[in-house]
Each structure stands twice: as C-alpha cells, then as structure tokens.
Amino acid sequence: MEHTFGSDHVSSGTINKHAVLTVKPLRCLAPIFPSAPDPSAPPSSQYASIPPTGPFPPGATPFFPFFAVNDSHKPAHPRPPYPIPSPVPLNSFKTPVSASGNGDIGTSRRSSRNRTVVDDDDGNSQSESYDNSFERNVETGNEVDGKIHVTRRKRKKKSGVPVSNTEVSIDSLVNDMLRTFNYVESDSVHQARNDKELADRVLIFFNLLRRKITQIDDKIKALPGAARRPDLRAGSVCMSYNVRANQDKRIGSVPGVDIGDIFFFRFELCLVGLHAPSMAGIDYLSSKFSADEEPLAVSIVSSGGYEDEGDDGDVLIYSGQGGVQRKDKQQMDQQLVRGNLALERSLHKANEVRVIRGLKDFASPTGKVYVYDGLYKIHESWIEKGKSGCNIFKYKLVRIAGQPEVFTLWKSVQLWKDGTTTRPGVILPDLTSGAESLPVCLVNDLDGEKGPAYFTYTSNLKYAKPFPSTKSSVLNCDCCTSGCQSGSNCPCVQRNEGQIPYTSLGVLLGHNSLIHECSNMCICPINCRNRISQAGLKMRLEVFKTKDRGWGLRSWDPIRSGSFICEYAGVVISENRTDSDDNYIFDATRTFEPLEPRPSDEPVKFPYPLIISARNEGNVARFMNHSCSPNVYWQPVIRENQDESYFHVGFFAIKHIPPMQELTFNYGMVLADKGGVRRKKCLCGSSKCKGVFY
DNA sequence: GGTTCTTCATGGTC
DNA sequence: CGACCATGAAGAAC
C-alpha cells in the first residue's frame, strides 16, 4: 500500500499550536451528545410501506452486499451456470477425501515438487526454472499432465476416533464455504488479479472459517478441558484445499505481503507463505534445496518465547532454538542444528532474512499481533550462557536500510497513546469534543490546512421522522440480564437465526444480510455481545490530511478483520432531496460490488433506500474516503426497532488493517440513467480502480 | 514412502 | 494476571 508510515511527519516544532487552536471553524465543533430519538413524532411515510416481516421481502437479494455463509440455511440464489459437484460428505476435515473422482470438492491440486526460489551469486532472487504463480502452476498442470504431479493431500488418519457432531457440522460448513467462495476447484482461489488480492483472499477465507468453527465449538459444547483450536483446524482445511499463497519457500520479500502487514495467528503467516512452520520460530531452506547443500534461513518470528532483545527498531538479538526439554522443561545446551545451523549459514551467505515480530495486541489483552517487519541481515553470532546456565546461540540481525518504518512507528503510536509524547501535527486532540468514548485527533503533518469545513459532531443517526409504532415499551428481550447467548431463546438472538452475529471478541462472524442487535429496549447490559455497533469506538482513530484526497480516516490501533469500526452518523434524507454538492453522502441505493467472487459477479443492490447526509452533522465516518479496493465494508444493523427500514450502517474491517493505514470503503456505483450525481475522479491508486466514483 | 521428532501456539483452567 | 497444560500440525530429518 501507499502508506508511508509516518516518514513524512512534520516535526512538532514546526507547528504553531496556538495559531492552530484559534482557527474559528474548529473551535465551533460543538458536539451534539447522543440523544434518544423522539418516539412521539409520527412515522416516516417514506419507509412505511416496507413490510417488517422476515429478514427480507421476497425477491430481494439476501446477499447484499456480499454473500452470506450460514450453515443453518441453504443459499437462496439459483444454481450457478457452471456445474457444481454435489457436496461430498467429508469424513473429517482432518482426512479430506481419500476417494477418487474428478472435480470432487475434496480434490486438491498439489504438485509434488518442492521447488524453491534461491538467491543466485549476485544476491538477486531468481526462480529455479519455475514461476511461483499459481495460475502458471495450474496451466502447467493442465498442459503437461503427468509432469506436475496432481495429488490429494494425505493426512494422518487417526484410527478409531469417532466422528463427533462437531466434526460433522464443520464438514458441512467447509463444504458450504468452499461453494460460496467459488473455491470448488481449489485453483479458483487463485484467479485473483494480483498477489496482494490472492493473499487477502486466503486470509479472509481462513478467518471466516476460523470464526465459524469457533461458533460451532461454542454451540456444541466440546469435552471440558479439551483444547479447541479453531485456528489450527481452519488452517488445516486451507492447507488441504490449497487455499494458500506462495507455497514455495523463497529468500527475500513475498509477493502480496507488504512490510507492516499484520497477522493474528501463526497459521496466517504460514498460509500467505511468509513463514512456513506452524510453531517453530526459524524457517529455512533445507540443505537439499539450497545451492551449497547447506541450510539457509529465510524468516524468523521473534515472539517473546526466548530471551530476545529488540528494543532498537533496526537491530534484533535473536536466540537460537532448542535447548528446552519440552516435557520436563529441563534446560540443556542448544545444538548447532536445524534453524540454528541455518542462521549460521545465512550469516556467512549474507542472505536476507524476513523478520516477523510478535507484539502484544493492546486491543485484546490475551492476544498477540504479528507484524511483518521486513528484511534483515545477520551480522554476528555467538554463544552465551542463558539464565539456566546452558549455552544459547545468539544472532544479531540488522534491518536493511530504506524500508518503510514499522517497529518505530508502533513504538511512536504507543507513546502517543500513553500521552508520553504528542502526536506531531496535531491540530485538535479530540475533534469529537468528548462525544465519543475515545478521543479522535485531527492531524495535518502535510501542509498548512487547519482543518475540514465546519460541521457538528454527532455520534447518532437521525431519522427525518422517528420510529413508527412506539408500543416498543414492550421489551425486545427480557431474558438476558448478563448478556445474550447464542442458541438461547432470546428473541434478539432468534432474529439472527439463533446465533449472535459476533464472536466473543466482538468480531463479526461473517457477512450477514442484516444484523439484529439488542437495544435499550432490552434488559441486557450495554456490553452484551449482541450490541457491538452501539458500544462506541473501540480503537483510537485519527482524521488526517491525505496527499491528494482531502481528509481521511485511519487508526492508531491494529484492526482485526471483521472488527466493528464505527457507524455512519448523520441525517437521513429522502432520495429526491439529495444535493449534488453534498460530498458527505452515504447512499445505500447505489449498486455495490460483491466482496467475494460469486457465481454472478454482478453488482448488487441493497433492497431498502437509505441516504444519509453528514455534511452538517456527522461522525468520523464522514471522513472515510472511497477506494476501489477498500479495507472496510458496511453492513446494515437493526437496533431500536424491528422495522427494517430503520437500520443503521455499521462499518467493519474487511481484512486486518495495520496501524496508520487509511480506512476506505467502496461508495458504490450510480446507475447511468440516474442524473444529478456528480462523478468524481478516483485517486485510490488500486489496480482495480475504476477511475471514477460518486 | 512412511514415521519420528521438533517447534518462540493457543485457549482454557487454576 | 501469570503459570501451567493439553492438544496441535507442518515439515525436516531419518
């Protein structure tokens, strides 16, 4: 991506804060504090004709704007034009299809080669007579049938293990997801337009599957004490069905993975080809595949398991592996074998080594976030005595110059959050003036502009007319005083087809048609798991001046894919009152590209009209710019009222978003026959850019 | 080719 | 909250 990781910060010394703070428009940003909508006013006739029954009326696509993966009902769209193999009941995801058959869902193409990409003598990465792209791989497999060995993945089969309900559920889930994602032939995942898109798709699939498996585990209580590892199971499925990228090990950078990209599971590193071992910290080319018959290190994960030192952003002291008896935890001398040997050889070969740093994820106290920190070279190695008195190998890695800042940026953000240092370029420390649960600062470290045009900050969505029937004194749910649970009889949960649409971390389970949240009509507390989008901002955001697209929005915190970011606040306006000069419009009547490849790749429409103007009053969402390859999408959420014409627009992360990367969503397309909407030139810079937006 | 072995993970429980 | 622990899966090594 084009973000520059703060390298262009104007130093704080160049900013006259006093002058900035006296700028009039911004001093007038008086917040309007959240207030309940007026229930006494008459209902809006604009939406009154829409039947409140069912998630969607007949004929409306339930897949807006994306698909819905739901194991509780079958997809409602007609059969796609291409042949879909009948779902093969997988015995278990652990033993995916051992039977023969062409085109079965279980068929996984996996060539038996184990080519590697190695450095030549000049230090340039070159392919060993083999192009790493999967499309090429598939081509070759088709053209020279037999040369590229097409095999099914064989897994160890545990004998005598009964197939549990959980596994049955997961099997059908996997089948559904593979179909929905059009991954029936595993190769179709690789129809991505570029490396980045491929890596993104792999991660999206993995995370959707992982969250769904978590949900099934929650529902079907597994044996107590049994460690449930949705990450490993989802990862294993991805491996089996070849939903992965950059399978061939290589030295140097990995296509589709940018420096600064973040990951939340070790398996994600594995699936995008950044670091193959599922647990081990050192990845290396085995001696068989390296030029000198010596192993060479390709990547390391520094995650806090050993006594590493990495305080300096450009130097990392990394400990070798081994020396710990895993059963009795006894310490012993480390040996110069495996990863340690590979690092030693890489020191002499002076090849680039990818470094992934495992940092504490402050957003979730239990969690860890892995940050790809770019390429390093090993400068020294030595042996020292560890705390236990045993020998430990140490390696000094130095970051190659000229790469975008990552670790130093993370450290800066931490200091800003602590209040230890001030964010350079701050114009206003909190443009919401306290209307949000967290401050949102306004920053310009590019030029002299002092802020956006005047507007009133509100965190609410205002309907032109209040809710209709206000016999809503009837409680929505009065069952869950400690928060609602999936699978319960809670009416709010039932409206979501029996499942709370969020994980325990508050991450959206999948792309739903419509989310029914609990509300202040319910007895459950505000921290109920079914009230994610009304609990306010959870991450530190900033509004900043972009290079060429006015003001934009980005986050100081890393964002997990599926996380709620904010809703679109403003004033609901009617369709015929839209003003072509209004640049702060959210328009649900436009057509939207599906997030994922679907049988028909046509844009889809949301079945209800909703247009919000945030020109005069709005929240942070009004600063989100358009992009043709966005990292945020929107999702209708119903809360106070069960009438589906009164929904909120919730924004969720499509993928993991590193700190300080601009948040963007797709504004949608306007049909050609509709006048009055100005086209604007799109500057998103994406390879999929359509050139214009509305 | 199968099997063993190793491994800076996880999520739960205490 | 930290220590502990059972369960894991990929891939190198044998």
mmCIF file of C-alpha atoms in Angstrom, chain A residues 194-501:
data_model
loop_
_atom_site.group_PDB
_atom_site.id
_atom_site.type_symbol
_atom_site.label_atom_id
_atom_site.label_comp_id
_atom_site.label_asym_id
_atom_site.label_seq_id
_atom_site.Cartn_x
_atom_site.Cartn_y
_atom_site.Cartn_z
ATOM 1 C CA ASN A 194 -2.642 -9.970 -8.300
ATOM 2 C CA ASP A 195 -0.531 -11.306 -5.498
ATOM 3 C CA LYS A 196 -1.979 -8.962 -2.921
ATOM 4 C CA GLU A 197 -5.502 -9.962 -3.728
ATOM 5 C CA LEU A 198 -4.588 -13.609 -3.516
ATOM 6 C CA ALA A 199 -3.017 -13.203 -0.103
ATOM 7 C CA ASP A 200 -6.002 -11.167 1.062
ATOM 8 C CA ARG A 201 -8.453 -13.778 -0.121
ATOM 9 C CA VAL A 202 -6.600 -16.567 1.571
ATOM 10 C CA LEU A 203 -6.652 -14.686 4.838
ATOM 11 C CA ILE A 204 -10.302 -13.727 4.527
ATOM 12 C CA PHE A 205 -11.255 -17.326 3.897
ATOM 13 C CA PHE A 206 -9.151 -18.569 6.777
ATOM 14 C CA ASN A 207 -10.597 -16.067 9.191
ATOM 15 C CA LEU A 208 -14.197 -16.616 8.193
ATOM 16 C CA LEU A 209 -13.745 -20.332 8.596
ATOM 17 C CA ARG A 210 -11.937 -19.949 11.878
ATOM 18 C CA ARG A 211 -14.646 -17.763 13.352
ATOM 19 C CA LYS A 212 -17.373 -20.092 12.164
ATOM 20 C CA ILE A 213 -15.624 -23.062 13.724
ATOM 21 C CA THR A 214 -15.314 -21.121 16.951
ATOM 22 C CA GLN A 215 -19.021 -20.551 16.816
ATOM 23 C CA ILE A 216 -19.783 -24.229 16.269
ATOM 24 C CA ASP A 217 -17.498 -25.107 19.140
ATOM 25 C CA ASP A 218 -19.389 -22.688 21.319
ATOM 26 C CA LYS A 219 -22.680 -24.181 20.342
ATOM 27 C CA ILE A 220 -21.733 -27.814 20.646
ATOM 28 C CA LYS A 221 -20.036 -28.000 23.945
ATOM 29 C CA ALA A 222 -16.887 -29.949 23.482
ATOM 30 C CA LEU A 223 -15.430 -32.103 26.171
ATOM 31 C CA PRO A 224 -14.325 -29.980 29.066
ATOM 32 C CA GLY A 225 -10.619 -29.483 29.252
ATOM 33 C CA ALA A 226 -10.162 -30.335 25.620
ATOM 34 C CA ALA A 227 -8.196 -27.639 23.898
ATOM 35 C CA ARG A 228 -10.163 -26.401 20.958
ATOM 36 C CA ARG A 229 -8.076 -24.852 18.291
ATOM 37 C CA PRO A 230 -10.217 -23.297 15.614
ATOM 38 C CA ASP A 231 -7.136 -21.664 14.156
ATOM 39 C CA LEU A 232 -5.407 -24.981 13.587
ATOM 40 C CA ARG A 233 -8.486 -26.619 12.216
ATOM 41 C CA ALA A 234 -9.265 -23.770 9.853
ATOM 42 C CA GLY A 235 -5.626 -23.689 8.827
ATOM 43 C CA SER A 236 -5.593 -27.359 8.191
ATOM 44 C CA VAL A 237 -8.610 -27.071 5.929
ATOM 45 C CA CYS A 238 -6.936 -24.269 3.994
ATOM 46 C CA MET A 239 -3.831 -26.388 3.560
ATOM 47 C CA SER A 240 -5.877 -29.357 2.406
ATOM 48 C CA TYR A 241 -7.780 -27.369 -0.176
ATOM 49 C CA ASN A 242 -4.808 -25.387 -1.270
ATOM 50 C CA VAL A 243 -6.251 -22.109 -0.094
ATOM 51 C CA ARG A 244 -2.813 -20.629 0.353
ATOM 52 C CA ALA A 245 -0.327 -18.388 -1.369
ATOM 53 C CA ASN A 246 3.391 -18.540 -2.078
ATOM 54 C CA GLN A 247 3.724 -22.163 -1.234
ATOM 55 C CA ASP A 248 7.305 -22.275 -2.414
ATOM 56 C CA LYS A 249 9.832 -21.041 0.039
ATOM 57 C CA ARG A 250 11.846 -18.095 -1.055
ATOM 58 C CA ILE A 251 14.503 -15.790 0.207
ATOM 59 C CA GLY A 252 13.550 -12.140 0.384
ATOM 60 C CA SER A 253 10.182 -10.485 0.107
ATOM 61 C CA VAL A 254 6.999 -12.425 -0.510
ATOM 62 C CA PRO A 255 4.594 -11.348 -3.270
ATOM 63 C CA GLY A 256 1.386 -9.904 -1.890
ATOM 64 C CA VAL A 257 2.748 -9.297 1.580
ATOM 65 C CA ASP A 258 3.794 -5.764 2.407
ATOM 66 C CA ILE A 259 6.119 -4.608 5.101
ATOM 67 C CA GLY A 260 3.960 -3.595 8.026
ATOM 68 C CA ASP A 261 1.210 -6.116 7.318
ATOM 69 C CA ILE A 262 -0.239 -7.630 10.464
ATOM 70 C CA PHE A 263 -1.411 -11.107 11.370
ATOM 71 C CA PHE A 264 -3.147 -12.526 14.393
ATOM 72 C CA PHE A 265 -2.322 -16.190 14.101
ATOM 73 C CA ARG A 266 0.818 -18.083 13.265
ATOM 74 C CA PHE A 267 -1.156 -20.022 10.729
ATOM 75 C CA GLU A 268 -1.805 -16.847 8.787
ATOM 76 C CA LEU A 269 1.934 -16.404 8.294
ATOM 77 C CA CYS A 270 2.029 -19.940 7.041
ATOM 78 C CA LEU A 271 -0.876 -19.555 4.606
ATOM 79 C CA VAL A 272 0.486 -16.484 2.854
ATOM 80 C CA GLY A 273 3.959 -18.019 2.600
ATOM 81 C CA LEU A 274 5.686 -15.589 4.917
ATOM 82 C CA HIS A 275 6.824 -18.167 7.440
ATOM 83 C CA ALA A 276 6.058 -21.832 6.902
ATOM 84 C CA PRO A 277 6.424 -23.588 10.257
ATOM 85 C CA SER A 278 3.230 -23.653 12.241
ATOM 86 C CA MET A 279 5.046 -23.234 15.512
ATOM 87 C CA ALA A 280 8.802 -23.062 15.115
ATOM 88 C CA GLY A 281 10.426 -19.652 15.023
ATOM 89 C CA ILE A 282 13.008 -20.241 12.337
ATOM 90 C CA ASP A 283 12.093 -21.107 8.780
ATOM 91 C CA TYR A 284 14.816 -22.285 6.491
ATOM 92 C CA LEU A 285 15.534 -23.934 3.199
ATOM 93 C CA SER A 286 16.714 -27.400 3.937
ATOM 94 C CA SER A 287 20.147 -28.323 2.675
ATOM 95 C CA LYS A 288 18.641 -30.282 -0.186
ATOM 96 C CA PHE A 289 17.281 -27.157 -1.799
ATOM 97 C CA SER A 290 19.914 -24.592 -1.194
ATOM 98 C CA ALA A 291 22.722 -24.127 -3.630
ATOM 99 C CA ASP A 292 25.607 -25.126 -1.371
ATOM 100 C CA GLU A 293 23.907 -28.083 0.211
ATOM 101 C CA GLU A 294 23.702 -26.071 3.364
ATOM 102 C CA PRO A 295 20.516 -24.893 5.007
ATOM 103 C CA LEU A 296 19.701 -21.201 4.733
ATOM 104 C CA ALA A 297 17.373 -19.230 6.976
ATOM 105 C CA VAL A 298 14.538 -17.413 5.219
ATOM 106 C CA SER A 299 12.476 -15.986 8.060
ATOM 107 C CA ILE A 300 12.206 -15.781 11.826
ATOM 108 C CA VAL A 301 9.458 -14.956 14.274
ATOM 109 C CA SER A 302 10.530 -13.037 17.339
ATOM 110 C CA SER A 303 7.715 -13.567 19.688
ATOM 111 C CA GLY A 304 8.972 -13.434 23.227
ATOM 112 C CA GLY A 305 9.440 -17.138 23.783
ATOM 113 C CA TYR A 306 13.174 -16.810 24.260
ATOM 114 C CA GLU A 307 15.411 -14.132 25.671
ATOM 115 C CA ASP A 308 15.472 -11.902 22.621
ATOM 116 C CA GLU A 309 16.256 -8.239 22.663
ATOM 117 C CA GLY A 310 14.674 -5.952 20.146
ATOM 118 C CA ASP A 311 14.345 -2.568 21.726
ATOM 119 C CA ASP A 312 16.103 -0.858 18.929
ATOM 120 C CA GLY A 313 13.866 -0.785 15.886
ATOM 121 C CA ASP A 314 16.625 -1.767 13.482
ATOM 122 C CA VAL A 315 18.553 -4.341 15.469
ATOM 123 C CA LEU A 316 17.281 -7.610 16.821
ATOM 124 C CA ILE A 317 19.192 -10.027 19.016
ATOM 125 C CA TYR A 318 17.597 -13.367 18.321
ATOM 126 C CA SER A 319 18.063 -16.558 20.285
ATOM 127 C CA GLY A 320 18.542 -19.896 18.646
ATOM 128 C CA GLN A 321 16.067 -22.692 19.040
ATOM 129 C CA GLY A 322 16.126 -25.813 21.139
ATOM 130 C CA GLY A 323 17.760 -26.403 24.462
ATOM 131 C CA VAL A 324 14.470 -26.951 26.203
ATOM 132 C CA GLN A 325 13.172 -30.379 27.027
ATOM 133 C CA ARG A 326 9.522 -29.849 26.339
ATOM 134 C CA LYS A 327 8.225 -32.499 28.645
ATOM 135 C CA ASP A 328 10.012 -31.734 31.853
ATOM 136 C CA LYS A 329 11.134 -28.253 30.853
ATOM 137 C CA GLN A 330 14.703 -29.126 31.569
ATOM 138 C CA GLN A 331 17.252 -26.820 30.025
ATOM 139 C CA MET A 332 20.210 -28.047 28.031
ATOM 140 C CA ASP A 333 22.787 -26.654 25.660
ATOM 141 C CA GLN A 334 21.494 -25.637 22.276
ATOM 142 C CA GLN A 335 22.935 -27.503 19.329
ATOM 143 C CA LEU A 336 24.121 -26.143 16.020
ATOM 144 C CA VAL A 337 21.465 -27.968 14.039
ATOM 145 C CA ARG A 338 18.263 -27.134 12.114
ATOM 146 C CA GLY A 339 17.331 -23.491 12.460
ATOM 147 C CA ASN A 340 20.471 -22.606 14.368
ATOM 148 C CA LEU A 341 22.620 -24.081 11.676
ATOM 149 C CA ALA A 342 20.590 -22.302 9.013
ATOM 150 C CA LEU A 343 21.045 -18.947 10.725
ATOM 151 C CA GLU A 344 24.779 -19.612 10.999
ATOM 152 C CA ARG A 345 24.979 -20.378 7.297
ATOM 153 C CA SER A 346 22.893 -17.337 6.456
ATOM 154 C CA LEU A 347 25.346 -15.222 8.383
ATOM 155 C CA HIS A 348 28.098 -16.292 6.020
ATOM 156 C CA LYS A 349 25.949 -16.265 2.936
ATOM 157 C CA ALA A 350 24.629 -12.826 3.974
ATOM 158 C CA ASN A 351 21.197 -13.526 2.561
ATOM 159 C CA GLU A 352 18.112 -11.537 3.511
ATOM 160 C CA VAL A 353 16.016 -12.894 6.322
ATOM 161 C CA ARG A 354 12.407 -11.866 6.843
ATOM 162 C CA VAL A 355 11.597 -10.804 10.377
ATOM 163 C CA ILE A 356 8.163 -11.085 11.922
ATOM 164 C CA ARG A 357 7.792 -9.534 15.327
ATOM 165 C CA GLY A 358 5.203 -10.806 17.724
ATOM 166 C CA LEU A 359 3.914 -7.849 19.703
ATOM 167 C CA LYS A 360 1.328 -7.557 22.379
ATOM 168 C CA ASP A 361 -2.035 -6.674 20.927
ATOM 169 C CA PHE A 362 -3.292 -3.959 23.194
ATOM 170 C CA ALA A 363 -6.768 -4.209 21.774
ATOM 171 C CA SER A 364 -7.219 -7.715 23.156
ATOM 172 C CA PRO A 365 -5.308 -8.477 26.321
ATOM 173 C CA THR A 366 -4.918 -12.170 25.579
ATOM 174 C CA GLY A 367 -3.857 -11.603 22.034
ATOM 175 C CA LYS A 368 -0.704 -11.193 20.132
ATOM 176 C CA VAL A 369 -0.224 -9.471 16.863
ATOM 177 C CA TYR A 370 2.444 -10.446 14.378
ATOM 178 C CA VAL A 371 3.969 -7.656 12.374
ATOM 179 C CA TYR A 372 5.995 -8.227 9.244
ATOM 180 C CA ASP A 373 8.997 -6.024 9.827
ATOM 181 C CA GLY A 374 10.767 -6.509 6.507
ATOM 182 C CA LEU A 375 14.198 -7.827 5.607
ATOM 183 C CA TYR A 376 17.192 -8.115 7.864
ATOM 184 C CA LYS A 377 20.689 -9.492 7.536
ATOM 185 C CA ILE A 378 22.563 -11.458 10.140
ATOM 186 C CA HIS A 379 25.671 -9.585 11.221
ATOM 187 C CA GLU A 380 27.043 -11.622 14.110
ATOM 188 C CA SER A 381 26.509 -14.776 16.060
ATOM 189 C CA TRP A 382 27.848 -16.014 19.353
ATOM 190 C CA ILE A 383 27.151 -18.392 22.182
ATOM 191 C CA GLU A 384 26.240 -17.207 25.625
ATOM 192 C CA LYS A 385 25.019 -18.702 28.852
ATOM 193 C CA GLY A 386 21.305 -18.348 29.406
ATOM 194 C CA LYS A 387 19.615 -17.884 32.751
ATOM 195 C CA SER A 388 19.727 -21.610 33.339
ATOM 196 C CA GLY A 389 23.465 -21.685 32.665
ATOM 197 C CA CYS A 390 23.137 -23.549 29.397
ATOM 198 C CA ASN A 391 24.529 -22.461 26.082
ATOM 199 C CA ILE A 392 22.267 -20.393 23.878
ATOM 200 C CA PHE A 393 23.014 -19.292 20.363
ATOM 201 C CA LYS A 394 22.569 -15.607 19.724
ATOM 202 C CA TYR A 395 22.236 -13.869 16.392
ATOM 203 C CA LYS A 396 22.418 -10.174 15.741
ATOM 204 C CA LEU A 397 20.131 -9.147 12.922
ATOM 205 C CA VAL A 398 20.260 -5.676 11.417
ATOM 206 C CA ARG A 399 17.431 -4.266 9.370
ATOM 207 C CA ILE A 400 18.228 -3.429 5.774
ATOM 208 C CA ALA A 401 18.048 0.328 5.246
ATOM 209 C CA GLY A 402 15.473 2.040 3.098
ATOM 210 C CA GLN A 403 12.438 0.016 4.097
ATOM 211 C CA PRO A 404 9.276 1.622 5.410
ATOM 212 C CA GLU A 405 9.250 2.138 9.132
ATOM 213 C CA VAL A 406 7.292 -0.394 11.102
ATOM 214 C CA PHE A 407 8.543 -1.103 14.575
ATOM 215 C CA THR A 408 9.473 2.504 15.268
ATOM 216 C CA LEU A 409 6.009 3.543 14.160
ATOM 217 C CA TRP A 410 4.424 1.062 16.556
ATOM 218 C CA LYS A 411 6.531 2.431 19.349
ATOM 219 C CA SER A 412 5.590 6.007 18.475
ATOM 220 C CA VAL A 413 1.898 5.165 18.488
ATOM 221 C CA GLN A 414 2.312 3.584 21.883
ATOM 222 C CA LEU A 415 3.865 6.751 23.194
ATOM 223 C CA TRP A 416 1.062 8.861 21.724
ATOM 224 C CA LYS A 417 -1.485 6.677 23.415
ATOM 225 C CA ASP A 418 0.318 6.810 26.725
ATOM 226 C CA GLY A 419 0.472 10.552 26.436
ATOM 227 C CA THR A 420 4.225 10.361 26.819
ATOM 228 C CA THR A 421 4.744 12.249 23.584
ATOM 229 C CA THR A 422 2.437 14.322 21.474
ATOM 230 C CA ARG A 423 1.490 13.215 18.021
ATOM 231 C CA PRO A 424 3.314 15.545 15.613
ATOM 232 C CA GLY A 425 0.994 17.682 13.546
ATOM 233 C CA VAL A 426 -1.955 17.566 15.886
ATOM 234 C CA ILE A 427 -4.436 20.350 15.245
ATOM 235 C CA LEU A 428 -7.078 19.200 17.681
ATOM 236 C CA PRO A 429 -6.576 16.480 20.272
ATOM 237 C CA ASP A 430 -10.223 15.451 20.073
ATOM 238 C CA LEU A 431 -12.450 16.671 17.304
ATOM 239 C CA THR A 432 -15.435 14.929 18.874
ATOM 240 C CA SER A 433 -15.106 17.090 21.981
ATOM 241 C CA GLY A 434 -15.909 14.092 24.078
ATOM 242 C CA ALA A 435 -18.883 12.841 22.104
ATOM 243 C CA GLU A 436 -17.131 9.532 21.534
ATOM 244 C CA SER A 437 -15.782 7.169 24.129
ATOM 245 C CA LEU A 438 -12.270 7.727 22.803
ATOM 246 C CA PRO A 439 -10.716 10.918 21.503
ATOM 247 C CA VAL A 440 -10.216 11.280 17.768
ATOM 248 C CA CYS A 441 -7.471 13.695 16.949
ATOM 249 C CA LEU A 442 -7.228 15.882 13.911
ATOM 250 C CA VAL A 443 -3.819 15.849 12.303
ATOM 251 C CA ASN A 444 -2.136 17.581 9.442
ATOM 252 C CA ASP A 445 1.521 16.798 9.002
ATOM 253 C CA LEU A 446 1.496 17.608 5.309
ATOM 254 C CA ASP A 447 0.649 21.244 4.744
ATOM 255 C CA GLY A 448 -0.848 24.309 6.347
ATOM 256 C CA GLU A 449 -4.526 23.466 6.114
ATOM 257 C CA LYS A 450 -6.076 23.880 9.506
ATOM 258 C CA GLY A 451 -8.969 21.504 9.250
ATOM 259 C CA PRO A 452 -12.059 20.461 7.350
ATOM 260 C CA ALA A 453 -15.051 22.711 6.833
ATOM 261 C CA TYR A 454 -17.328 23.318 9.761
ATOM 262 C CA PHE A 455 -19.654 20.569 10.840
ATOM 263 C CA THR A 456 -21.323 19.456 14.020
ATOM 264 C CA TYR A 457 -20.059 16.266 15.554
ATOM 265 C CA THR A 458 -22.721 13.748 16.428
ATOM 266 C CA SER A 459 -22.370 10.062 17.021
ATOM 267 C CA ASN A 460 -26.047 9.466 16.200
ATOM 268 C CA LEU A 461 -28.024 8.710 13.119
ATOM 269 C CA LYS A 462 -31.052 10.958 12.866
ATOM 270 C CA TYR A 463 -34.088 9.819 11.028
ATOM 271 C CA ALA A 464 -36.180 12.508 9.434
ATOM 272 C CA LYS A 465 -39.067 11.083 11.327
ATOM 273 C CA PRO A 466 -38.962 8.975 14.408
ATOM 274 C CA PHE A 467 -39.836 5.372 14.701
ATOM 275 C CA PRO A 468 -43.351 4.274 13.912
ATOM 276 C CA SER A 469 -45.248 2.167 16.386
ATOM 277 C CA THR A 470 -43.919 3.051 19.764
ATOM 278 C CA LYS A 471 -45.583 0.322 21.616
ATOM 279 C CA SER A 472 -41.924 -0.550 21.863
ATOM 280 C CA SER A 473 -42.385 -0.163 25.533
ATOM 281 C CA VAL A 474 -42.565 -3.891 25.080
ATOM 282 C CA LEU A 475 -39.129 -5.137 25.813
ATOM 283 C CA ASN A 476 -37.289 -6.664 22.928
ATOM 284 C CA CYS A 477 -35.718 -9.176 25.201
ATOM 285 C CA ASP A 478 -36.025 -9.508 28.925
ATOM 286 C CA CYS A 479 -34.213 -12.761 29.267
ATOM 287 C CA CYS A 480 -30.577 -11.993 29.425
ATOM 288 C CA THR A 481 -29.613 -9.836 32.304
ATOM 289 C CA SER A 482 -25.981 -10.763 31.931
ATOM 290 C CA GLY A 483 -25.800 -10.567 28.172
ATOM 291 C CA CYS A 484 -27.357 -12.656 25.459
ATOM 292 C CA GLN A 485 -26.034 -16.019 24.327
ATOM 293 C CA SER A 486 -26.119 -17.872 21.038
ATOM 294 C CA GLY A 487 -28.608 -20.683 20.881
ATOM 295 C CA SER A 488 -30.807 -19.242 23.602
ATOM 296 C CA ASN A 489 -34.466 -18.421 23.307
ATOM 297 C CA CYS A 490 -33.684 -14.746 23.426
ATOM 298 C CA PRO A 491 -35.840 -13.100 20.749
ATOM 299 C CA CYS A 492 -32.994 -10.874 19.608
ATOM 300 C CA VAL A 493 -30.783 -13.893 19.092
ATOM 301 C CA GLN A 494 -33.613 -15.688 17.329
ATOM 302 C CA ARG A 495 -33.924 -12.849 14.864
ATOM 303 C CA ASN A 496 -30.307 -13.539 13.907
ATOM 304 C CA GLU A 497 -31.229 -17.102 13.093
ATOM 305 C CA GLY A 498 -30.339 -18.293 16.532
ATOM 306 C CA GLN A 499 -26.787 -17.010 16.602
ATOM 307 C CA ILE A 500 -25.212 -13.902 17.897
ATOM 308 C CA PRO A 501 -23.545 -12.454 14.829
#
